[in-house]
Amino acid sequence: MDFSLSTEQKQIRDMVSEFVDEEIKPVAADIDANDEFPQDLVDEMSKLGLMGMPFPEEYGGAGLDYHSYAIGLEEISRGSGGLGTIVAAHTSLAGNMLYEFGNEEQKQEYLTPVNEGTDIGAFALSEAGAGSDVPAMTTTAEKDGDEYVVNGGKLWISNGSVADTVTLFAKTDPEAGNKGISSLIVRPEEDDGFIVEGTEHKLGDKGCPTAELRFDDMRIPEDRLLGEEGDGFVHALKTLNGGRITIAARSIGIARAALEDSLQYSQDREQFDQPISGFQAIQHKLADMDTKVQCAKLLMHQAADKKIRGEKFIKEAAQAKLYASEISREVANEGIQIHGGYGYTKDFPVERYYRDAKLNEIYEGTSEILRNTIAAQLLD
Ligand SMILES: Cc1cc2nc3c(=O)[nH]c(=O)nc-3n(C[C@H](O)[C@H](O)[C@H](O)COP(=O)(O)OP(=O)(O)OC[C@H]3O[C@@H](n4cnc5c(N)ncnc54)[C@H](O)[C@@H]3O)c2cc1C
């Protein structure tokens, strides 16, 4: 058992960390305030190979192992939770759908520009009446000659309003429950009937547009089907499993930001003629924050390790995401407490970490659904 990072993993960490400190952190408060998609940063990250980290170089990816990808995403999220979601939805969800389930032509045509960052990806699964209950979706894709005609709508789609490629789930056989769900590649610029209804005004996760989409007799060529008809539910579950590892990474990145800021602040802030870091009450908070971050990292890398080895990792990914998401909120909460009144204001970024952290407990499987998943695996 080796807990140390390889030379390549350290290089990735250091490269992304430097980029985060120099390019992302200085503008993170502006991204939060303006809630605009940070195209300039995404372009810079594309040049660094950060928009296709875990995919092979032959498809424009960086060819990194899943540990390195998670480390990269952790660093990005340490700078901005919104950017963390942009990269995670683009890569772990849309990119993974194309890589795992696309045929060779689909990979060449759609995955390569996604990995290169010239196209932005989105993953459209959730609907107004179908969040945790995926098979309740009502969006349909009806075959008409050599096309599918898609009708319905999707809600809360990260990158949805800026995406060039959307991996969409729709029912090709509405009577067949989860076996009637198929996945399709949608190209918003080309496909008439793709409508962005609007974007959400959210608590946090700013900079990543969360869109409501509508499909009005949208015609998709049949060669944009991923895999076979009826494979969509399995595609979604498998993709979300890998995605959960990277939401753990986003959670850890945010928690680390809160810890790092709190360590600094506690040494700068003086009360009763001494830095507050001298008080044992504050020291214990810092100790607990760091312990939680380290535990979350171990769970994340355990899940990544199983994924790399090709072993089943449903339970491990769910545990990593469940634990990391809950501790990211707890650590950010303690970060505010250590900052006192200042922590409750926008003078310090720790309140942003708290707002960004909360989302981790909701998307890609709520904490309640993840506990169901873990229990089902234990009882299986
Ligand atoms: C900012 C943001 C970005 C998102 N990005 C995407 C995206 O890119 N693509 C996408 O497809 N979706 C996305 N989502 C949707 C997200 O995955 C769903 O919100 C999530 O799955 C929960 O679904 P819901 O909101 O309908 O809640 P519901 O399923 O209605 O759940 C409400 C509550 O009931 C609980 N509950 C539901 N069922 C059970 C059960 N069986 N047992 C116990 N408790 C249960 C839940 O845990 C929750 O606490 C995003 C959401 C947000 C907020």
mmCIF file of N, CA and C in Angstrom, residues 210-298:
data_model
loop_
_atom_site.group_PDB
_atom_site.id
_atom_site.type_symbol
_atom_site.label_atom_id
_atom_site.label_comp_id
_atom_site.label_asym_id
_atom_site.label_seq_id
_atom_site.Cartn_x
_atom_site.Cartn_y
_atom_site.Cartn_z
ATOM 1 N N THR A 210 -26.564 27.061 -14.769
ATOM 2 C CA THR A 210 -27.416 25.893 -14.527
ATOM 3 C C THR A 210 -28.713 26.141 -15.285
ATOM 4 N N ALA A 211 -28.905 25.419 -16.377
ATOM 5 C CA ALA A 211 -29.946 25.822 -17.327
ATOM 6 C C ALA A 211 -31.175 24.921 -17.317
ATOM 7 N N GLU A 212 -32.286 25.575 -17.662
ATOM 8 C CA GLU A 212 -33.502 24.825 -17.983
ATOM 9 C C GLU A 212 -33.579 24.724 -19.506
ATOM 10 N N LEU A 213 -33.727 23.513 -20.004
ATOM 11 C CA LEU A 213 -33.738 23.275 -21.451
ATOM 12 C C LEU A 213 -35.099 22.743 -21.875
ATOM 13 N N ARG A 214 -35.490 23.094 -23.100
ATOM 14 C CA ARG A 214 -36.736 22.550 -23.666
ATOM 15 C C ARG A 214 -36.454 22.045 -25.075
ATOM 16 N N PHE A 215 -37.103 20.963 -25.427
ATOM 17 C CA PHE A 215 -36.925 20.373 -26.758
ATOM 18 C C PHE A 215 -38.290 20.315 -27.429
ATOM 19 N N ASP A 216 -38.349 21.013 -28.537
ATOM 20 C CA ASP A 216 -39.620 21.182 -29.213
ATOM 21 C C ASP A 216 -39.506 20.561 -30.604
ATOM 22 N N ASP A 217 -39.967 19.337 -30.745
ATOM 23 C CA ASP A 217 -39.808 18.615 -32.035
ATOM 24 C C ASP A 217 -38.368 18.708 -32.545
ATOM 25 N N MET A 218 -37.424 18.502 -31.634
ATOM 26 C CA MET A 218 -35.994 18.599 -31.997
ATOM 27 C C MET A 218 -35.582 17.311 -32.730
ATOM 28 N N ARG A 219 -35.059 17.464 -33.942
ATOM 29 C CA ARG A 219 -34.704 16.296 -34.762
ATOM 30 C C ARG A 219 -33.213 15.990 -34.630
ATOM 31 N N ILE A 220 -32.927 14.737 -34.256
ATOM 32 C CA ILE A 220 -31.542 14.282 -34.055
ATOM 33 C C ILE A 220 -31.268 13.133 -35.017
ATOM 34 N N PRO A 221 -30.201 13.209 -35.827
ATOM 35 C CA PRO A 221 -29.895 12.074 -36.710
ATOM 36 C C PRO A 221 -29.658 10.802 -35.898
ATOM 37 N N GLU A 222 -30.064 9.657 -36.454
ATOM 38 C CA GLU A 222 -29.982 8.405 -35.677
ATOM 39 C C GLU A 222 -28.544 8.017 -35.331
ATOM 40 N N ASP A 223 -27.574 8.542 -36.104
ATOM 41 C CA ASP A 223 -26.186 8.180 -35.778
ATOM 42 C C ASP A 223 -25.656 8.931 -34.554
ATOM 43 N N ARG A 224 -26.528 9.724 -33.922
ATOM 44 C CA ARG A 224 -26.123 10.374 -32.657
ATOM 45 C C ARG A 224 -26.603 9.585 -31.422
ATOM 46 N N LEU A 225 -27.177 8.410 -31.661
ATOM 47 C CA LEU A 225 -27.534 7.546 -30.531
ATOM 48 C C LEU A 225 -26.250 6.983 -29.930
ATOM 49 N N LEU A 226 -26.144 6.979 -28.607
ATOM 50 C CA LEU A 226 -24.979 6.381 -27.941
ATOM 51 C C LEU A 226 -25.318 4.935 -27.585
ATOM 52 N N GLY A 227 -24.521 4.010 -28.068
ATOM 53 C CA GLY A 227 -24.802 2.595 -27.796
ATOM 54 C C GLY A 227 -26.092 2.171 -28.474
ATOM 55 N N GLU A 228 -26.870 1.355 -27.745
ATOM 56 C CA GLU A 228 -28.136 0.852 -28.292
ATOM 57 C C GLU A 228 -29.301 1.538 -27.610
ATOM 58 N N GLU A 229 -30.459 1.506 -28.262
ATOM 59 C CA GLU A 229 -31.680 1.989 -27.608
ATOM 60 C C GLU A 229 -31.879 1.203 -26.308
ATOM 61 N N GLY A 230 -32.265 1.900 -25.254
ATOM 62 C CA GLY A 230 -32.531 1.239 -23.976
ATOM 63 C C GLY A 230 -31.323 1.165 -23.055
ATOM 64 N N ASP A 231 -30.148 1.598 -23.548
ATOM 65 C CA ASP A 231 -28.916 1.552 -22.718
ATOM 66 C C ASP A 231 -28.777 2.763 -21.791
ATOM 67 N N GLY A 232 -29.621 3.770 -21.982
ATOM 68 C CA GLY A 232 -29.389 5.068 -21.347
ATOM 69 C C GLY A 232 -29.309 5.044 -19.827
ATOM 70 N N PHE A 233 -30.166 4.252 -19.179
ATOM 71 C CA PHE A 233 -30.183 4.247 -17.715
ATOM 72 C C PHE A 233 -28.856 3.718 -17.167
ATOM 73 N N VAL A 234 -28.362 2.655 -17.796
ATOM 74 C CA VAL A 234 -27.070 2.080 -17.372
ATOM 75 C C VAL A 234 -25.945 3.084 -17.655
ATOM 76 N N HIS A 235 -26.010 3.752 -18.812
ATOM 77 C CA HIS A 235 -25.009 4.787 -19.120
ATOM 78 C C HIS A 235 -24.995 5.851 -18.012
ATOM 79 N N ALA A 236 -26.191 6.271 -17.600
ATOM 80 C CA ALA A 236 -26.281 7.331 -16.580
ATOM 81 C C ALA A 236 -25.681 6.861 -15.259
ATOM 82 N N LEU A 237 -26.060 5.654 -14.834
ATOM 83 C CA LEU A 237 -25.567 5.161 -13.532
ATOM 84 C C LEU A 237 -24.049 5.007 -13.543
ATOM 85 N N LYS A 238 -23.519 4.428 -14.631
ATOM 86 C CA LYS A 238 -22.063 4.224 -14.694
ATOM 87 C C LYS A 238 -21.334 5.562 -14.712
ATOM 88 N N THR A 239 -21.874 6.513 -15.456
ATOM 89 C CA THR A 239 -21.222 7.823 -15.545
ATOM 90 C C THR A 239 -21.280 8.547 -14.205
ATOM 91 N N LEU A 240 -22.418 8.470 -13.532
ATOM 92 C CA LEU A 240 -22.531 9.145 -12.236
ATOM 93 C C LEU A 240 -21.595 8.527 -11.201
ATOM 94 N N ASN A 241 -21.336 7.218 -11.301
ATOM 95 C CA ASN A 241 -20.387 6.594 -10.368
ATOM 96 C C ASN A 241 -19.030 7.256 -10.438
ATOM 97 N N GLY A 242 -18.515 7.396 -11.668
ATOM 98 C CA GLY A 242 -17.214 8.054 -11.832
ATOM 99 C C GLY A 242 -17.303 9.514 -11.442
ATOM 100 N N GLY A 243 -18.419 10.141 -11.800
ATOM 101 C CA GLY A 243 -18.616 11.557 -11.482
ATOM 102 C C GLY A 243 -18.569 11.825 -9.991
ATOM 103 N N ARG A 244 -19.053 10.878 -9.213
ATOM 104 C CA ARG A 244 -19.079 11.093 -7.750
ATOM 105 C C ARG A 244 -17.679 11.243 -7.180
ATOM 106 N N ILE A 245 -16.716 10.574 -7.789
ATOM 107 C CA ILE A 245 -15.328 10.724 -7.314
ATOM 108 C C ILE A 245 -14.891 12.182 -7.499
ATOM 109 N N THR A 246 -15.341 12.774 -8.593
ATOM 110 C CA THR A 246 -14.884 14.151 -8.838
ATOM 111 C C THR A 246 -15.715 15.173 -8.060
ATOM 112 N N ILE A 247 -16.931 14.812 -7.670
ATOM 113 C CA ILE A 247 -17.638 15.730 -6.755
ATOM 114 C C ILE A 247 -16.985 15.636 -5.373
ATOM 115 N N ALA A 248 -16.463 14.469 -5.026
ATOM 116 C CA ALA A 248 -15.649 14.386 -3.798
ATOM 117 C C ALA A 248 -14.456 15.323 -3.930
ATOM 118 N N ALA A 249 -13.838 15.333 -5.109
ATOM 119 C CA ALA A 249 -12.680 16.219 -5.332
ATOM 120 C C ALA A 249 -13.080 17.685 -5.198
ATOM 121 N N ARG A 250 -14.228 18.042 -5.788
ATOM 122 C CA ARG A 250 -14.700 19.433 -5.670
ATOM 123 C C ARG A 250 -14.920 19.778 -4.186
ATOM 124 N N SER A 251 -15.508 18.840 -3.461
ATOM 125 C CA SER A 251 -15.783 19.062 -2.037
ATOM 126 C C SER A 251 -14.480 19.283 -1.264
ATOM 127 N N ILE A 252 -13.496 18.438 -1.541
ATOM 128 C CA ILE A 252 -12.219 18.530 -0.823
ATOM 129 C C ILE A 252 -11.522 19.845 -1.157
ATOM 130 N N GLY A 253 -11.584 20.240 -2.431
ATOM 131 C CA GLY A 253 -10.957 21.508 -2.820
ATOM 132 C C GLY A 253 -11.548 22.681 -2.059
ATOM 133 N N ILE A 254 -12.876 22.699 -1.958
ATOM 134 C CA ILE A 254 -13.540 23.799 -1.242
ATOM 135 C C ILE A 254 -13.178 23.741 0.248
ATOM 136 N N ALA A 255 -13.199 22.539 0.818
ATOM 137 C CA ALA A 255 -12.858 22.393 2.243
ATOM 138 C C ALA A 255 -11.415 22.843 2.495
ATOM 139 N N ARG A 256 -10.524 22.503 1.592
ATOM 140 C CA ARG A 256 -9.120 22.923 1.767
ATOM 141 C C ARG A 256 -8.992 24.439 1.731
ATOM 142 N N ALA A 257 -9.756 25.064 0.841
ATOM 143 C CA ALA A 257 -9.711 26.530 0.777
ATOM 144 C C ALA A 257 -10.143 27.125 2.115
ATOM 145 N N ALA A 258 -11.209 26.567 2.690
ATOM 146 C CA ALA A 258 -11.703 27.070 3.982
ATOM 147 C C ALA A 258 -10.667 26.837 5.078
ATOM 148 N N LEU A 259 -10.013 25.686 5.053
ATOM 149 C CA LEU A 259 -8.999 25.370 6.059
ATOM 150 C C LEU A 259 -7.784 26.292 5.913
ATOM 151 N N GLU A 260 -7.313 26.437 4.673
ATOM 152 C CA GLU A 260 -6.117 27.275 4.455
ATOM 153 C C GLU A 260 -6.373 28.715 4.899
ATOM 154 N N ASP A 261 -7.541 29.250 4.525
ATOM 155 C CA ASP A 261 -7.860 30.629 4.915
ATOM 156 C C ASP A 261 -7.986 30.750 6.436
ATOM 157 N N SER A 262 -8.549 29.719 7.047
ATOM 158 C CA SER A 262 -8.756 29.769 8.508
ATOM 159 C C SER A 262 -7.429 29.675 9.255
ATOM 160 N N LEU A 263 -6.519 28.864 8.736
ATOM 161 C CA LEU A 263 -5.188 28.782 9.357
ATOM 162 C C LEU A 263 -4.514 30.155 9.340
ATOM 163 N N GLN A 264 -4.612 30.814 8.185
ATOM 164 C CA GLN A 264 -3.984 32.127 8.058
ATOM 165 C C GLN A 264 -4.663 33.150 8.964
ATOM 166 N N TYR A 265 -5.997 33.184 8.879
ATOM 167 C CA TYR A 265 -6.739 34.198 9.629
ATOM 168 C C TYR A 265 -6.508 34.031 11.133
ATOM 169 N N SER A 266 -6.495 32.778 11.599
ATOM 170 C CA SER A 266 -6.377 32.539 13.042
ATOM 171 C C SER A 266 -5.018 33.002 13.570
ATOM 172 N N GLN A 267 -4.029 33.087 12.670
ATOM 173 C CA GLN A 267 -2.712 33.576 13.110
ATOM 174 C C GLN A 267 -2.606 35.096 12.987
ATOM 175 N N ASP A 268 -3.451 35.675 12.125
ATOM 176 C CA ASP A 268 -3.429 37.132 11.943
ATOM 177 C C ASP A 268 -4.309 37.854 12.961
ATOM 178 N N ARG A 269 -5.432 37.259 13.263
ATOM 179 C CA ARG A 269 -6.442 37.936 14.096
ATOM 180 C C ARG A 269 -6.060 37.846 15.584
ATOM 181 N N GLU A 270 -5.987 39.009 16.216
ATOM 182 C CA GLU A 270 -5.661 39.010 17.650
ATOM 183 C C GLU A 270 -6.858 39.432 18.470
ATOM 184 N N GLN A 271 -7.089 38.707 19.533
ATOM 185 C CA GLN A 271 -8.070 39.074 20.551
ATOM 186 C C GLN A 271 -7.446 38.731 21.907
ATOM 187 N N PHE A 272 -7.781 39.513 22.907
ATOM 188 C CA PHE A 272 -7.188 39.320 24.244
ATOM 189 C C PHE A 272 -5.659 39.292 24.155
ATOM 190 N N ASP A 273 -5.114 40.194 23.297
ATOM 191 C CA ASP A 273 -3.666 40.385 23.147
ATOM 192 C C ASP A 273 -2.917 39.152 22.650
ATOM 193 N N GLN A 274 -3.589 38.310 21.886
ATOM 194 C CA GLN A 274 -2.866 37.174 21.292
ATOM 195 C C GLN A 274 -3.598 36.687 20.047
ATOM 196 N N PRO A 275 -2.872 36.067 19.129
ATOM 197 C CA PRO A 275 -3.562 35.496 17.959
ATOM 198 C C PRO A 275 -4.590 34.478 18.433
ATOM 199 N N ILE A 276 -5.745 34.451 17.743
ATOM 200 C CA ILE A 276 -6.783 33.499 18.191
ATOM 201 C C ILE A 276 -6.334 32.047 17.993
ATOM 202 N N SER A 277 -5.290 31.829 17.162
ATOM 203 C CA SER A 277 -4.764 30.466 17.010
ATOM 204 C C SER A 277 -4.152 29.958 18.312
ATOM 205 N N GLY A 278 -3.934 30.866 19.278
ATOM 206 C CA GLY A 278 -3.403 30.432 20.572
ATOM 207 C C GLY A 278 -4.470 29.798 21.457
ATOM 208 N N PHE A 279 -5.732 30.005 21.097
ATOM 209 C CA PHE A 279 -6.810 29.425 21.923
ATOM 210 C C PHE A 279 -7.043 27.971 21.531
ATOM 211 N N GLN A 280 -7.128 27.123 22.546
ATOM 212 C CA GLN A 280 -7.288 25.694 22.245
ATOM 213 C C GLN A 280 -8.590 25.414 21.486
ATOM 214 N N ALA A 281 -9.623 26.214 21.754
ATOM 215 C CA ALA A 281 -10.904 26.012 21.061
ATOM 216 C C ALA A 281 -10.727 26.163 19.553
ATOM 217 N N ILE A 282 -9.909 27.131 19.157
ATOM 218 C CA ILE A 282 -9.656 27.351 17.727
ATOM 219 C C ILE A 282 -8.733 26.258 17.187
ATOM 220 N N GLN A 283 -7.723 25.901 17.971
ATOM 221 C CA GLN A 283 -6.804 24.835 17.537
ATOM 222 C C GLN A 283 -7.564 23.533 17.266
ATOM 223 N N HIS A 284 -8.516 23.217 18.134
ATOM 224 C CA HIS A 284 -9.268 21.969 17.950
ATOM 225 C C HIS A 284 -10.129 22.021 16.697
ATOM 226 N N LYS A 285 -10.677 23.199 16.410
ATOM 227 C CA LYS A 285 -11.445 23.325 15.157
ATOM 228 C C LYS A 285 -10.530 23.049 13.964
ATOM 229 N N LEU A 286 -9.361 23.666 13.981
ATOM 230 C CA LEU A 286 -8.419 23.474 12.867
ATOM 231 C C LEU A 286 -8.012 22.006 12.748
ATOM 232 N N ALA A 287 -7.789 21.383 13.890
ATOM 233 C CA ALA A 287 -7.392 19.962 13.882
ATOM 234 C C ALA A 287 -8.501 19.096 13.292
ATOM 235 N N ASP A 288 -9.738 19.369 13.699
ATOM 236 C CA ASP A 288 -10.864 18.579 13.166
ATOM 237 C C ASP A 288 -11.054 18.836 11.674
ATOM 238 N N MET A 289 -10.894 20.083 11.268
ATOM 239 C CA MET A 289 -11.068 20.416 9.841
ATOM 240 C C MET A 289 -10.056 19.639 9.001
ATOM 241 N N ASP A 290 -8.802 19.664 9.431
ATOM 242 C CA ASP A 290 -7.766 18.981 8.652
ATOM 243 C C ASP A 290 -7.983 17.468 8.659
ATOM 244 N N THR A 291 -8.379 16.925 9.814
ATOM 245 C CA THR A 291 -8.605 15.467 9.892
ATOM 246 C C THR A 291 -9.703 15.044 8.924
ATOM 247 N N LYS A 292 -10.768 15.838 8.877
ATOM 248 C CA LYS A 292 -11.875 15.512 7.964
ATOM 249 C C LYS A 292 -11.412 15.583 6.496
ATOM 250 N N VAL A 293 -10.638 16.598 6.177
ATOM 251 C CA VAL A 293 -10.146 16.731 4.793
ATOM 252 C C VAL A 293 -9.289 15.518 4.429
ATOM 253 N N GLN A 294 -8.416 15.121 5.357
ATOM 254 C CA GLN A 294 -7.538 13.972 5.059
ATOM 255 C C GLN A 294 -8.338 12.684 4.899
ATOM 256 N N CYS A 295 -9.366 12.492 5.730
ATOM 257 C CA CYS A 295 -10.215 11.283 5.592
ATOM 258 C C CYS A 295 -10.912 11.286 4.239
ATOM 259 N N ALA A 296 -11.430 12.447 3.843
ATOM 260 C CA ALA A 296 -12.135 12.540 2.559
ATOM 261 C C ALA A 296 -11.191 12.216 1.410
ATOM 262 N N LYS A 297 -9.958 12.692 1.515
ATOM 263 C CA LYS A 297 -8.979 12.412 0.450
ATOM 264 C C LYS A 297 -8.732 10.909 0.339
ATOM 265 N N LEU A 298 -8.603 10.254 1.479
ATOM 266 C CA LEU A 298 -8.351 8.808 1.440
ATOM 267 C C LEU A 298 -9.506 8.069 0.768
#
